Short mmCIF file of C-alpha atoms and ligand atoms in Angstrom, two decimals:
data_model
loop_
_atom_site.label_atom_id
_atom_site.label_comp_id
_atom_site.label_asym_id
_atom_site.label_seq_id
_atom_site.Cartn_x
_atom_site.Cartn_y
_atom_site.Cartn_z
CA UNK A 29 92.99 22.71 132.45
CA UNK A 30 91.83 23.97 129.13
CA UNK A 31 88.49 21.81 129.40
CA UNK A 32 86.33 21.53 132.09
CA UNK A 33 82.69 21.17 132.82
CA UNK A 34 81.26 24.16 134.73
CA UNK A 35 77.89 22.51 134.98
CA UNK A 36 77.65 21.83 138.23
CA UNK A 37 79.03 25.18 139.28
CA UNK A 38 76.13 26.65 136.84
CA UNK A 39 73.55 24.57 138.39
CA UNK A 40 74.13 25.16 141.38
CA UNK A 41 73.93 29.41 141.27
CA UNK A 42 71.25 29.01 138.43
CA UNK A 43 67.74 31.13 138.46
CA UNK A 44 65.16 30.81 136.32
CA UNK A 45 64.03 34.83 136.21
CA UNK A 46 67.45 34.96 135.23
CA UNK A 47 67.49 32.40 132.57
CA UNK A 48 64.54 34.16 131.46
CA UNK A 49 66.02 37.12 130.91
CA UNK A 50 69.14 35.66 129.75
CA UNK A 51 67.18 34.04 126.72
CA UNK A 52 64.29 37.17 125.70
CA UNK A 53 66.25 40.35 126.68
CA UNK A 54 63.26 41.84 128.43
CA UNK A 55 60.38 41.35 130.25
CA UNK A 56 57.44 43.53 131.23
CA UNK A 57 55.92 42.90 134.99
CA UNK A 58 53.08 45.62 135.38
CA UNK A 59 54.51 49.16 135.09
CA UNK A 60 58.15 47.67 134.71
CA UNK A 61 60.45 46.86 132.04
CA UNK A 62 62.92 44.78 132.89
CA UNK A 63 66.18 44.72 130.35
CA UNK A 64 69.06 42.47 130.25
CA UNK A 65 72.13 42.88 128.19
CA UNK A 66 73.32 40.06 125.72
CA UNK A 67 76.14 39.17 128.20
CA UNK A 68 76.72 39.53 131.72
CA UNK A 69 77.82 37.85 134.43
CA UNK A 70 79.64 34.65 135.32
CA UNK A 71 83.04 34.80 132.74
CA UNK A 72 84.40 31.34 131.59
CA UNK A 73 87.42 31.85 134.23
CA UNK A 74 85.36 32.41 137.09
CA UNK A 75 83.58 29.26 135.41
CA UNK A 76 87.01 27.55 135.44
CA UNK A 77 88.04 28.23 138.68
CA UNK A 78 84.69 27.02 140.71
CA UNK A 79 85.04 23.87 138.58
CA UNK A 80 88.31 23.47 139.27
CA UNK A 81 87.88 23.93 142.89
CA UNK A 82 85.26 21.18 142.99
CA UNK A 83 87.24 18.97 141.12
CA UNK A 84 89.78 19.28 144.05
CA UNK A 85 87.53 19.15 146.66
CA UNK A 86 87.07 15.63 145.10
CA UNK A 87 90.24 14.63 144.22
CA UNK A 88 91.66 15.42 147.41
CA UNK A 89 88.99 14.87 149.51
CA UNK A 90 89.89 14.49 153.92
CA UNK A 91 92.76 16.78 153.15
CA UNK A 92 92.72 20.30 154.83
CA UNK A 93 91.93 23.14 152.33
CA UNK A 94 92.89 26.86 152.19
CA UNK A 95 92.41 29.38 149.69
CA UNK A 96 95.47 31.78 149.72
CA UNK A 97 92.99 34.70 149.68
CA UNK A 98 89.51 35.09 148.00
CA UNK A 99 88.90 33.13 144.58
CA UNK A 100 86.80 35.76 143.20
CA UNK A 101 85.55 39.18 143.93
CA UNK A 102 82.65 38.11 145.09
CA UNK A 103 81.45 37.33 149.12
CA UNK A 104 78.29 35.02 148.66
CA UNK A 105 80.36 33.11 146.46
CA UNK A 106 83.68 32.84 148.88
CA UNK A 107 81.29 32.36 151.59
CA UNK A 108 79.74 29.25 149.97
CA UNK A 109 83.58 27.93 149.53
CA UNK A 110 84.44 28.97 153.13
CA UNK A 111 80.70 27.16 154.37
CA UNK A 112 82.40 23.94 152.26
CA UNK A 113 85.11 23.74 154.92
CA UNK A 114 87.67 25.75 152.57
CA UNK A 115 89.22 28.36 155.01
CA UNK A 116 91.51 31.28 153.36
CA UNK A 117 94.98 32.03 154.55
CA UNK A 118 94.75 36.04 153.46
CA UNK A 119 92.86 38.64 153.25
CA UNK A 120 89.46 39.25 154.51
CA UNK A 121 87.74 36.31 155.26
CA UNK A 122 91.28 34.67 156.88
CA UNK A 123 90.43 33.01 160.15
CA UNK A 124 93.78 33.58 161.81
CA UNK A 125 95.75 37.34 163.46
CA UNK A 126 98.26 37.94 160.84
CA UNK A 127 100.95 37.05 163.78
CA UNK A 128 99.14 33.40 163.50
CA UNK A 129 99.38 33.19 160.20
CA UNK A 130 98.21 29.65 159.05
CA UNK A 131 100.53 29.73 156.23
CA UNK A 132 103.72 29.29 158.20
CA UNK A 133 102.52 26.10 159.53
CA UNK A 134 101.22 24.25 155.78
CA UNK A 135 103.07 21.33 154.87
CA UNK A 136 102.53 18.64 151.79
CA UNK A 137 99.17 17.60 153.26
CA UNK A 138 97.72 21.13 152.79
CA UNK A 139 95.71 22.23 149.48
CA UNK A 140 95.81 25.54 148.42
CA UNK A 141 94.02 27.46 145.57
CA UNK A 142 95.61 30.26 143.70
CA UNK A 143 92.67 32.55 142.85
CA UNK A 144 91.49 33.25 139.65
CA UNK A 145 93.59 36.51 139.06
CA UNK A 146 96.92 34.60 140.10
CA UNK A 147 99.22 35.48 143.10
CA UNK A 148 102.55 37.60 143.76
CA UNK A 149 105.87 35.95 143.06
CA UNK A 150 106.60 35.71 147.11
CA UNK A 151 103.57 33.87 147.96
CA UNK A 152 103.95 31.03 145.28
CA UNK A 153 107.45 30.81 146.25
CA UNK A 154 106.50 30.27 150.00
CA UNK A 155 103.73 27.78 149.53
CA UNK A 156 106.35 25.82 147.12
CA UNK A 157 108.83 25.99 149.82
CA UNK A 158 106.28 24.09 151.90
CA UNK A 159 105.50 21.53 149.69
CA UNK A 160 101.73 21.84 149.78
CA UNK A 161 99.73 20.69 146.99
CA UNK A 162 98.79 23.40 144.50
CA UNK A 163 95.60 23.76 142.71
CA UNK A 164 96.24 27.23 140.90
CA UNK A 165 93.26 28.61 139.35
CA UNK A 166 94.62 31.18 137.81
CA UNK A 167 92.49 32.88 134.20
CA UNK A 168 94.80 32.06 130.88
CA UNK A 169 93.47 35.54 129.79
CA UNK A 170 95.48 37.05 133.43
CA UNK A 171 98.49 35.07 132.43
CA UNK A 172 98.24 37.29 128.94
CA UNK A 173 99.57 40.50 130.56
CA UNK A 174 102.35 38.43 132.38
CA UNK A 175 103.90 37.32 129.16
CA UNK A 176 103.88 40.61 127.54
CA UNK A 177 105.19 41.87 130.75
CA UNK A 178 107.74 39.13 131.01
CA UNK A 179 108.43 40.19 126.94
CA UNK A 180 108.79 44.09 127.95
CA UNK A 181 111.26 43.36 130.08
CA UNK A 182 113.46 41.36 128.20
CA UNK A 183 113.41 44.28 125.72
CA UNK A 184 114.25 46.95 128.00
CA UNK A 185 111.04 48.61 128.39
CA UNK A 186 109.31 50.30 131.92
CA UNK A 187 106.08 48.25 131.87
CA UNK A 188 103.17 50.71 132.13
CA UNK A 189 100.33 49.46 133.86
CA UNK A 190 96.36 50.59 133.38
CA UNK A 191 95.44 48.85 136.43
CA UNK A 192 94.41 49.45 140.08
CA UNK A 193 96.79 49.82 142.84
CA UNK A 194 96.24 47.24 145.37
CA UNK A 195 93.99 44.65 143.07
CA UNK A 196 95.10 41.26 143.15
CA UNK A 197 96.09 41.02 139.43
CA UNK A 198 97.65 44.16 139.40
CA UNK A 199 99.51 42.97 142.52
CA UNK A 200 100.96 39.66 141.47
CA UNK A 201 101.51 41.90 137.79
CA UNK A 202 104.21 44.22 139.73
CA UNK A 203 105.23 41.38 141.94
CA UNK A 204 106.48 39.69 138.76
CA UNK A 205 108.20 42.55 137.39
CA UNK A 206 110.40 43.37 141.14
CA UNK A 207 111.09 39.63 140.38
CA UNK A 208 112.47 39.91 137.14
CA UNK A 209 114.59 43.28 137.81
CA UNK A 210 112.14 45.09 136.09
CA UNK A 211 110.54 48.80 136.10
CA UNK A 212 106.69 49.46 136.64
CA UNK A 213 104.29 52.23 136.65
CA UNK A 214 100.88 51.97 137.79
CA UNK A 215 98.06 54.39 136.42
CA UNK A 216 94.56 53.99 137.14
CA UNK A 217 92.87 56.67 134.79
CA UNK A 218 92.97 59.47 132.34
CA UNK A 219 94.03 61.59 134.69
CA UNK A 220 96.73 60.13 135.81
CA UNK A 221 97.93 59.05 132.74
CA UNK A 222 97.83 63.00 132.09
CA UNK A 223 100.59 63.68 134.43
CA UNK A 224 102.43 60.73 133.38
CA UNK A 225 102.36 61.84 129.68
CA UNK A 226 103.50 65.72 131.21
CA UNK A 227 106.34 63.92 132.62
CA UNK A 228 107.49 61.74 129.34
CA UNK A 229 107.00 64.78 127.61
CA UNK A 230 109.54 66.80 130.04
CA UNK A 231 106.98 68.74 131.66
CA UNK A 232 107.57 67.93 134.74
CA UNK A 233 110.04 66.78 137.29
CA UNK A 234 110.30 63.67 139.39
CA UNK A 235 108.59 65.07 142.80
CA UNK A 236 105.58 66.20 140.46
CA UNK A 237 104.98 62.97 139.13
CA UNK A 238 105.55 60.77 142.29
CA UNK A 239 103.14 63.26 143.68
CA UNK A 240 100.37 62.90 141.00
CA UNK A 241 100.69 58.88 141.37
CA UNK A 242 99.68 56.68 144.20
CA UNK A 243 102.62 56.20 146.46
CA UNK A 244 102.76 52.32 145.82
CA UNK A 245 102.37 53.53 141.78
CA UNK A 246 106.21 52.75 140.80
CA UNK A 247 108.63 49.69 141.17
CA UNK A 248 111.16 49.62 144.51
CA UNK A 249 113.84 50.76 141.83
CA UNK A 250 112.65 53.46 139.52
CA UNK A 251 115.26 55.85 138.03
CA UNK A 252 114.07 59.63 136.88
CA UNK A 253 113.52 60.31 133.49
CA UNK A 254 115.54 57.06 132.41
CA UNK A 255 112.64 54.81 133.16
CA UNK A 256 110.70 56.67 131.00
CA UNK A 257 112.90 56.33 128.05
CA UNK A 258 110.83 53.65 126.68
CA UNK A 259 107.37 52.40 128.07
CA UNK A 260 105.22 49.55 127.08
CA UNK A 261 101.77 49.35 128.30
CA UNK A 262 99.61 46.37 129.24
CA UNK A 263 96.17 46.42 131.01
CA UNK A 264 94.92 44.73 134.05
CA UNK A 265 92.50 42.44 132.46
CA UNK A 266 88.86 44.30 133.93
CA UNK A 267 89.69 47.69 133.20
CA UNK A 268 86.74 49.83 130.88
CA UNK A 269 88.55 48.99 127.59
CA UNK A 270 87.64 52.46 125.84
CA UNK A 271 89.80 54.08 128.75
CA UNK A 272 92.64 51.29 128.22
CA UNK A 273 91.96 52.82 124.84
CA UNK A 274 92.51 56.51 124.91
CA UNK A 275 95.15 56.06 127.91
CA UNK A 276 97.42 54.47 125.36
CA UNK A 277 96.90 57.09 122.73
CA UNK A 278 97.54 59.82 125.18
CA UNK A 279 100.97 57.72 125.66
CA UNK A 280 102.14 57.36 122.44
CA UNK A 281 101.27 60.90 121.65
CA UNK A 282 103.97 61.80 124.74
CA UNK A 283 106.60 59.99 123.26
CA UNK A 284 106.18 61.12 119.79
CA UNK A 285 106.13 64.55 121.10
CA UNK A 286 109.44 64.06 122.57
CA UNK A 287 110.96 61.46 120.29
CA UNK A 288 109.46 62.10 117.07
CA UNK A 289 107.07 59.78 114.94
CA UNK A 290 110.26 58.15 114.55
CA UNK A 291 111.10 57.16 117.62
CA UNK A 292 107.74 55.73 118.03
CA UNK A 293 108.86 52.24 117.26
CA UNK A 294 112.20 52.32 119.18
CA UNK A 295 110.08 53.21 122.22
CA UNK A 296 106.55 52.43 122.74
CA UNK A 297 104.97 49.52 122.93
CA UNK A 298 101.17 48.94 123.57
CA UNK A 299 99.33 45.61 123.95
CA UNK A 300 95.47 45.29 124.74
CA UNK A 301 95.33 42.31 127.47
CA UNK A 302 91.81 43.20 128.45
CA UNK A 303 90.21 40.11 128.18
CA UNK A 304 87.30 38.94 126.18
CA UNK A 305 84.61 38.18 128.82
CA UNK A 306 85.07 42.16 129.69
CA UNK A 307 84.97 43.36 126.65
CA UNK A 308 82.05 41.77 125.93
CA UNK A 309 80.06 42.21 128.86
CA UNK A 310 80.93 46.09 128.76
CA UNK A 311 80.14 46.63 125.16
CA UNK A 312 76.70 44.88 125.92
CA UNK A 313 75.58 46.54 128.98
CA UNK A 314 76.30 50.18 126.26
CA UNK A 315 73.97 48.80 123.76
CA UNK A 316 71.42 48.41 126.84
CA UNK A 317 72.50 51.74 128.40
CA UNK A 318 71.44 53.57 124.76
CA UNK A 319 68.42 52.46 124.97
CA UNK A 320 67.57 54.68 127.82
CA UNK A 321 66.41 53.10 130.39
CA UNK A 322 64.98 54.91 133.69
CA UNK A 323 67.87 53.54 135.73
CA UNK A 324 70.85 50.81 135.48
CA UNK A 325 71.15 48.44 138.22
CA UNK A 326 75.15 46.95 138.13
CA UNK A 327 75.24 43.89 140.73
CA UNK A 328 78.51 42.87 141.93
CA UNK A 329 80.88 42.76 144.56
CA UNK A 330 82.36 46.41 146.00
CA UNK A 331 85.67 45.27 145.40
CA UNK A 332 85.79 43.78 141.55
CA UNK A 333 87.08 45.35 139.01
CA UNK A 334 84.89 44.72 136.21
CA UNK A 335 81.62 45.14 138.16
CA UNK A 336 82.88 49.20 138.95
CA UNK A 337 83.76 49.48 135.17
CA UNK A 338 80.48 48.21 133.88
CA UNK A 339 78.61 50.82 136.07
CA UNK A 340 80.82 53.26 134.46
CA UNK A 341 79.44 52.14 131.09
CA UNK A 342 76.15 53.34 132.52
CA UNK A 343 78.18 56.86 133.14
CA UNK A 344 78.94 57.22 130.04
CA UNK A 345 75.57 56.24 128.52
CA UNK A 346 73.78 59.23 131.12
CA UNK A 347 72.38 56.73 132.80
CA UNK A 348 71.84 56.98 136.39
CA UNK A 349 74.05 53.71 137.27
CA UNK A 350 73.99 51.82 140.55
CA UNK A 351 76.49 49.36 141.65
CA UNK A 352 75.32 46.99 144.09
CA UNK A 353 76.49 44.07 145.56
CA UNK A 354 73.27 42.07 146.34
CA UNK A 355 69.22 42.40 146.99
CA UNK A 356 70.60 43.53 150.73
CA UNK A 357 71.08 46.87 148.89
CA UNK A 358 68.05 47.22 147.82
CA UNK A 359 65.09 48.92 149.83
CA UNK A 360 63.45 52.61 150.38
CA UNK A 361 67.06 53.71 149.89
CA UNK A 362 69.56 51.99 147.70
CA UNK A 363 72.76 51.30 149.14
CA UNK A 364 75.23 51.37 146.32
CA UNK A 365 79.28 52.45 145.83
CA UNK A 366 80.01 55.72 144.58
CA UNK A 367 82.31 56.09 141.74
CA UNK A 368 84.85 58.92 141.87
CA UNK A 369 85.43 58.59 145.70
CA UNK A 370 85.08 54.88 146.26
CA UNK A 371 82.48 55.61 149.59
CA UNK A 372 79.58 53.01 149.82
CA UNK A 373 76.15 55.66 150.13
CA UNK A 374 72.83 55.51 150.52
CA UNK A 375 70.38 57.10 148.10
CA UNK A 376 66.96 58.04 148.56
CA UNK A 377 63.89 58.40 145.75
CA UNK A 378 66.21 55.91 143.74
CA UNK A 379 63.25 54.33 141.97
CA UNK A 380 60.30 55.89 140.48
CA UNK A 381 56.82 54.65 142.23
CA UNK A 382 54.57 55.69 139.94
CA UNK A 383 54.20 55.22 136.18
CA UNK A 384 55.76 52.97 133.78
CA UNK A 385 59.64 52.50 134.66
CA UNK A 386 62.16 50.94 132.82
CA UNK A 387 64.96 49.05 134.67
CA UNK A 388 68.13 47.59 132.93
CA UNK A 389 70.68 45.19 134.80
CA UNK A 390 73.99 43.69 134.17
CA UNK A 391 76.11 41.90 136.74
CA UNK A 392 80.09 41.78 136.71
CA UNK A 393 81.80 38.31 135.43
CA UNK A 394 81.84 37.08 139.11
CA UNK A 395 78.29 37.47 140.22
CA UNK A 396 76.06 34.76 140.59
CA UNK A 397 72.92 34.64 138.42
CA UNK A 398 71.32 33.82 142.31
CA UNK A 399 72.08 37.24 143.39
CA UNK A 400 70.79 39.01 140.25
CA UNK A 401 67.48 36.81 140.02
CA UNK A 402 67.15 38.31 144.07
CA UNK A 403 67.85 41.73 142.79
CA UNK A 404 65.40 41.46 140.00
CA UNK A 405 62.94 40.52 142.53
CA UNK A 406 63.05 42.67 145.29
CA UNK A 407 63.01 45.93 142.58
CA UNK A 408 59.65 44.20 141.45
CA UNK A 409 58.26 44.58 144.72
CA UNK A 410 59.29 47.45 145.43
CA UNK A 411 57.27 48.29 142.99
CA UNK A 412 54.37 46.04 144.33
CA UNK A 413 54.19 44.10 140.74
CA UNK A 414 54.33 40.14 141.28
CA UNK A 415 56.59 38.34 138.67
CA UNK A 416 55.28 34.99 137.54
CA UNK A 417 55.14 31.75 140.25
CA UNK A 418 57.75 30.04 138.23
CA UNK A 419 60.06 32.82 138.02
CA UNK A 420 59.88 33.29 142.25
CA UNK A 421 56.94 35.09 142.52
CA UNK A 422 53.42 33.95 143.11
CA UNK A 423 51.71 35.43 139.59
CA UNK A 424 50.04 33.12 137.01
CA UNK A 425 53.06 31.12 135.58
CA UNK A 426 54.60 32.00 132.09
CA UNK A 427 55.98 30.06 129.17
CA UNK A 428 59.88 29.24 130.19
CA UNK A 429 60.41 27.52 126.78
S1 SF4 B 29 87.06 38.56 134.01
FE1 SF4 B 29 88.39 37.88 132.33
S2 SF4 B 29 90.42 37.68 133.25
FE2 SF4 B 29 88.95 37.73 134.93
S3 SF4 B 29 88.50 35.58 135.33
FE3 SF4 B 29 86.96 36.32 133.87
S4 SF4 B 29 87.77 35.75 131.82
FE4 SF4 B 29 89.47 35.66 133.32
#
């Protein structure tokens, strides 16, 4: 499906504070400043995969649906597709006990979904063993890294992954390598690409390394140092690209350290596959973040990817940054994830209540415009200002053209 019409989907999470926004930038309410990057939000595969999920629900209409676990990182919007009669056979929104597990009972009436960051080898082989219809949703920009990976492979190269133990991508990413008899490593930062590099570079042994790494960080079969004889690395497509960046220059500097300039070309490899809706949306919310706002709002789910690296944008900038997943976070305190240790915390005296403030947003590639319009709102009265009637408040209307 390299067409499709996401109007529909658009419509039907639209907001017009957000359109506003979308379109000027900025907007002043009272004391606050309001600022919006030049891109944010809903990607074209999220777009994608919520139109082709209604196309299905059409095409196949009567016919029980299941999503194999949840089509985006984002709850309001799997909710909606769970309140549509779409129930999920993993993760967790799944209705069943894992010892009831829906999926061993699917046949060829059942319609499943393959979420938008693809699935590992094991389950697609299942649900074609049971002959269910497929409607896989998978991004083109995910199945980027799986080529490369699938071209590593065939070259004899460990395939080096900046990704996130445990994400879905990253998941079905290592699932495809086990299935093609290949060798992985997973790091998910600087610092452990640090220990990596030490050990490429003969630094250090095989217990220090496994020890520095998540335990789930290398492939069943991983052989000590001959797996690190030559390494090609890909990214999982949300990571902060200027950290994909530097994590593959700190890797090619290990090998040419131990191999010589040289042997550069005989054994690295490094391909960007972050795709272009991150990239973008990242490299916006910086230009907003250098313009200094008082504080930078990030709204999207706990668990995505991109949403966490876009508040680490904000980081870098020195801005205080606040991911959020919705206006439920927002009150006297501001509930919000922490970055280095992953704990969801409450902060007090979050938002100035005096003077003039100046508040910039973004929102990760699978957040609603709904939600952020909500968040938008509920910081404005906070603040006790009243945005315009036509924009969800009850102020004198302004000019949406
Ligand atoms: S964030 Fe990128 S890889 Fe993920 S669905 Fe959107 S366009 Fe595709």
């Amino acid at each position: 499906m390299t067409t499709f019409d996401a109007t529909e989907v658009r419509l039907s999470y639209a907001n017009p504070l957000v359109e506003k926004l979308r379109d000027e930038g900025e907007l002043v309410v009272g004391e606050l400043t309001f600022l919006m990057p030049t891109s944010f939000g809903f990607c074209w595969g999220v777009d994608r995969a919520l139109a082709m999920v209604e196309e299905a629900r059409k095409e196949y209409e009567g016919r029980p649906m299941w999503l194999l676990s949840s089509i985006i990182h984002n709850p309001r919007v799997n909710q909606d597709l769970r309140d549509k009669g779409i129930r999920f056979l993993k993760g967790p929104l799944a209705d069943e006990a894992p010892e009831d597990a829906p999926a061993e009972k699917l046949g060829p009436s059942d319609v499943v979904f393959i979420p938008a960051f693809s699935a590992e080898i094991e389950d697609m082989k299942r649900l074609e063993e049971k002959g269910v219809q497929i409607v896989d949703t998978t991004c083109p920009w995910v199945i980027k890294p799986h080529k490369r990976t699938q071209k590593y492979i065939r070259e004899g190269f460990t395939v080096v992954i900046h990704g996130t133990v445990g994400h879905d991508e990253t998941r079905a990413t290592c699932s495809l390598v086990e299935a093609s008899e290949g060798r992985f490593v997973v790091v998910h930062d600087l610092e452990e690409t640090e220990i990596l590099s030490a050990a490429v570079e003969g630094e250090l042994d095989e217990e220090a390394l496994r020890g520095g790494l998540h335990e789930e960080a290398f492939s069943s079969v991983f052989e000590f140092p001959g797996d690190l004889a030559r390494i090609g690395i890909i990214n999982q497509t949300t990571m902060l690209a200027t950290e994909s960046r530097a994590i593959g220059n700190r890797l090619k500097t290990a090998i040419a350290l131990r191999d010589g300039d040289e042997g550069l070309a005989e054994s690295f490899r490094d391909f960007d596959t972050i795709c272009r809706a991150t990239q973008d949306n990242q490299d916006a919310a910086d230009k907003v973040a250098q313009r200094n706002p008082d504080l930078f709002v990030v709204v999207g789910g706990f668990d995505s990817s991109n949403t966490r690296n876009l508040a680490r944008v904000g980081d870098a900038a020195g801005v205080p940054a606040f991911h959020i997943e919705g206006p439920e976070c927002v009150g006297e305190s501001i509930r919000h994830r922490e970055r280095n240790s992953g704990a969801i915390i409450e902060t007090r005296d979050w938002l100035p209540m005096e003077g003039p403030v100046t508040v910039a947003f973004t929102a990760g590639a699978s957040t609603p415009d709904t939600i952020l319009g909500q968040v938008v709102k509920k910081i404005a009265e906070r603040r006790g200002e009243n945005l315009p009637s036509n924009l969800g408040g009850s102020g004198s209307p302004v000019d949406l053209l």
